[in-house]
XYZ file of N, CA and C in Angstrom:
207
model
N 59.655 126.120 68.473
C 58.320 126.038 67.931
C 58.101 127.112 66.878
N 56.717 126.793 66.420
C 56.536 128.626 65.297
C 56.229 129.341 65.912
N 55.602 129.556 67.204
C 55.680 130.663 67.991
C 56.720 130.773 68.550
N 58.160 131.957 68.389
C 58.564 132.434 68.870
C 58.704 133.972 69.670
N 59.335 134.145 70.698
C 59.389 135.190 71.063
C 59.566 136.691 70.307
N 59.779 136.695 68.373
C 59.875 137.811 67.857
C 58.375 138.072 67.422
N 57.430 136.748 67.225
C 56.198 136.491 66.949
C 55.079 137.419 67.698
N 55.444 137.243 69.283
C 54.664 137.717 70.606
C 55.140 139.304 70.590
N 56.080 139.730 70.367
C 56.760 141.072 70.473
C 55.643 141.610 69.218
N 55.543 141.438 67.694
C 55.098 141.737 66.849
C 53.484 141.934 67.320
N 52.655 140.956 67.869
C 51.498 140.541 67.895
C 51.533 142.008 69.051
N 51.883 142.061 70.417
C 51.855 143.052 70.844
C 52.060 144.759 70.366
N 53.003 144.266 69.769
C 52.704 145.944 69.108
C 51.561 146.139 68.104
N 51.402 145.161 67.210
C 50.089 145.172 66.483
C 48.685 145.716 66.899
N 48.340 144.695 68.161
C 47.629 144.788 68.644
C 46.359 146.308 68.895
N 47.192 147.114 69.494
C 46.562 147.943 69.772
C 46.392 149.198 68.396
N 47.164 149.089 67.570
C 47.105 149.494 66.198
C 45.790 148.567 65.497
N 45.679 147.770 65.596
C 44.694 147.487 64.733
C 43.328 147.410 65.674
N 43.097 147.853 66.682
C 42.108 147.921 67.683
C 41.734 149.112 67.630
N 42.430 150.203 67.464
C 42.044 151.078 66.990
C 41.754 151.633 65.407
N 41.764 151.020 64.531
C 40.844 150.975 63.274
C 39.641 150.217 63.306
N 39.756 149.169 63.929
C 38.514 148.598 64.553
C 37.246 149.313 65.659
N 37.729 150.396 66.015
C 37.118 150.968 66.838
C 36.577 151.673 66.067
N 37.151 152.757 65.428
C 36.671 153.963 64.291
C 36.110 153.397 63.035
N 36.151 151.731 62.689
C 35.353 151.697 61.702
C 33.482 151.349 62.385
N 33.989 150.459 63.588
C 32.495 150.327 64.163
C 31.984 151.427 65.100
N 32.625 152.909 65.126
C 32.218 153.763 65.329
C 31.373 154.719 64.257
N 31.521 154.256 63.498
C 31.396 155.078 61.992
C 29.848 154.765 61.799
N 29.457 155.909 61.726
C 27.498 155.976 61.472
C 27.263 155.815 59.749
N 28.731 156.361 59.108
C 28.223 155.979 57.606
C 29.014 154.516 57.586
N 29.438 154.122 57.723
C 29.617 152.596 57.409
C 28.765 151.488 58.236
N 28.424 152.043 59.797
C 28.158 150.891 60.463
C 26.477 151.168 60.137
N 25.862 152.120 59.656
C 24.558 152.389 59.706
C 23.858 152.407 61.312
N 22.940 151.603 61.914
C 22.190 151.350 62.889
C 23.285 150.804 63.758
N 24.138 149.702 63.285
C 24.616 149.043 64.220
C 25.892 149.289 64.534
N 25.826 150.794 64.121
C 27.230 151.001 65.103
C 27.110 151.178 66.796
N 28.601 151.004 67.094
C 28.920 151.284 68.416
C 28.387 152.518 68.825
N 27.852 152.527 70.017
C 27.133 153.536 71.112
C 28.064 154.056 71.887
N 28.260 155.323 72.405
C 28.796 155.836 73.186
C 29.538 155.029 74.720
N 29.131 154.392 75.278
C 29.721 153.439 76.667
C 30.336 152.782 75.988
N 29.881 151.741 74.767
C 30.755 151.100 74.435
C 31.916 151.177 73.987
N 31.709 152.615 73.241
C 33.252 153.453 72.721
C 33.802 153.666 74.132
N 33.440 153.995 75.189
C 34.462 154.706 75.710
C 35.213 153.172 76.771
N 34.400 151.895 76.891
C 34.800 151.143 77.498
C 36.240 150.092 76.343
N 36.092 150.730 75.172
C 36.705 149.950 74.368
C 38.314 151.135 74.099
N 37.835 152.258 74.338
C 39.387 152.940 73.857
C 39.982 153.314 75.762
N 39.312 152.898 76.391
C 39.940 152.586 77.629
C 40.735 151.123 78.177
N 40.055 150.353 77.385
C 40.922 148.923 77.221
C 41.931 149.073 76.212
N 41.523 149.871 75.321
C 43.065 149.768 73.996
C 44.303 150.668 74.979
N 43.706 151.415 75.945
C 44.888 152.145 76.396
C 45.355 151.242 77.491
N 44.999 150.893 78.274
C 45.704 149.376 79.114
C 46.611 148.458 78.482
N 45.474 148.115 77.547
C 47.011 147.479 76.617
C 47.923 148.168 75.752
N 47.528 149.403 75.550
C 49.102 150.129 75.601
C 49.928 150.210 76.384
N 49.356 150.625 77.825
C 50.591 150.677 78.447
C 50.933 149.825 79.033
N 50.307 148.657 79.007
C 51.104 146.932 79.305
C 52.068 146.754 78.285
N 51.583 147.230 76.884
C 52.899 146.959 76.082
C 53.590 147.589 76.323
N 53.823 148.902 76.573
C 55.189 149.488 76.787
C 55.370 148.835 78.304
N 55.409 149.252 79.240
C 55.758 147.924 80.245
C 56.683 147.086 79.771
N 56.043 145.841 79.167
C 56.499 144.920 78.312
C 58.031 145.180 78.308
N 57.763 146.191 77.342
C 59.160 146.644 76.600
C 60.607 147.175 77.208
N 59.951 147.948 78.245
C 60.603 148.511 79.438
C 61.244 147.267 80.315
N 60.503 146.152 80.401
C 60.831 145.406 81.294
C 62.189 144.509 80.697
N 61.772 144.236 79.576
C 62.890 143.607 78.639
C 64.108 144.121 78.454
N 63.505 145.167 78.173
C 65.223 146.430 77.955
C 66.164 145.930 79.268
N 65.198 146.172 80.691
C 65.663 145.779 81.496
C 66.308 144.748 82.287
N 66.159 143.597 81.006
C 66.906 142.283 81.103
C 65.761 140.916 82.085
N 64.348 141.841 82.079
C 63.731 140.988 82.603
C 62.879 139.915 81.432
N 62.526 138.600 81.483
C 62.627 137.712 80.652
C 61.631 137.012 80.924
N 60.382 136.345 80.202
C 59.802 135.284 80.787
C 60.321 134.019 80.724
């Protein structure tokens, strides 16, 4: 198919790289004005980017390890 498995590897590492520019731009009081992100919400959002960090490494670890879906 066009999704292959180098596709899902990429998208995972991406992921949390671009979640975090996403965070700091809608954290941003001079760009977001009024409607930036509030404090809970920052901290409930760079606590999920770190889960899925370390699911991705996981991930990675697990593979090395010859484990496969």
């Amino acid at each position: 198919g066009l999704y292959g498995v180098g596709h899902g590897l990429a998208n995972a590492v991406l992921l949390p790289v671009v979640l975090v520019f996403q965070v700091v731009i809608a954290a941003d009081r001079h760009i977001m004005g009024t409607n930036r992100n509030g404090r809970v919400w920052n901290v409930l959002t760079w606590a999920t980017i770190c889960v899925i960090t370390v699911l991705t490494v996981v991930m990675f670890v697990l593979q090395a390890m010859g484990y496969s879906a």
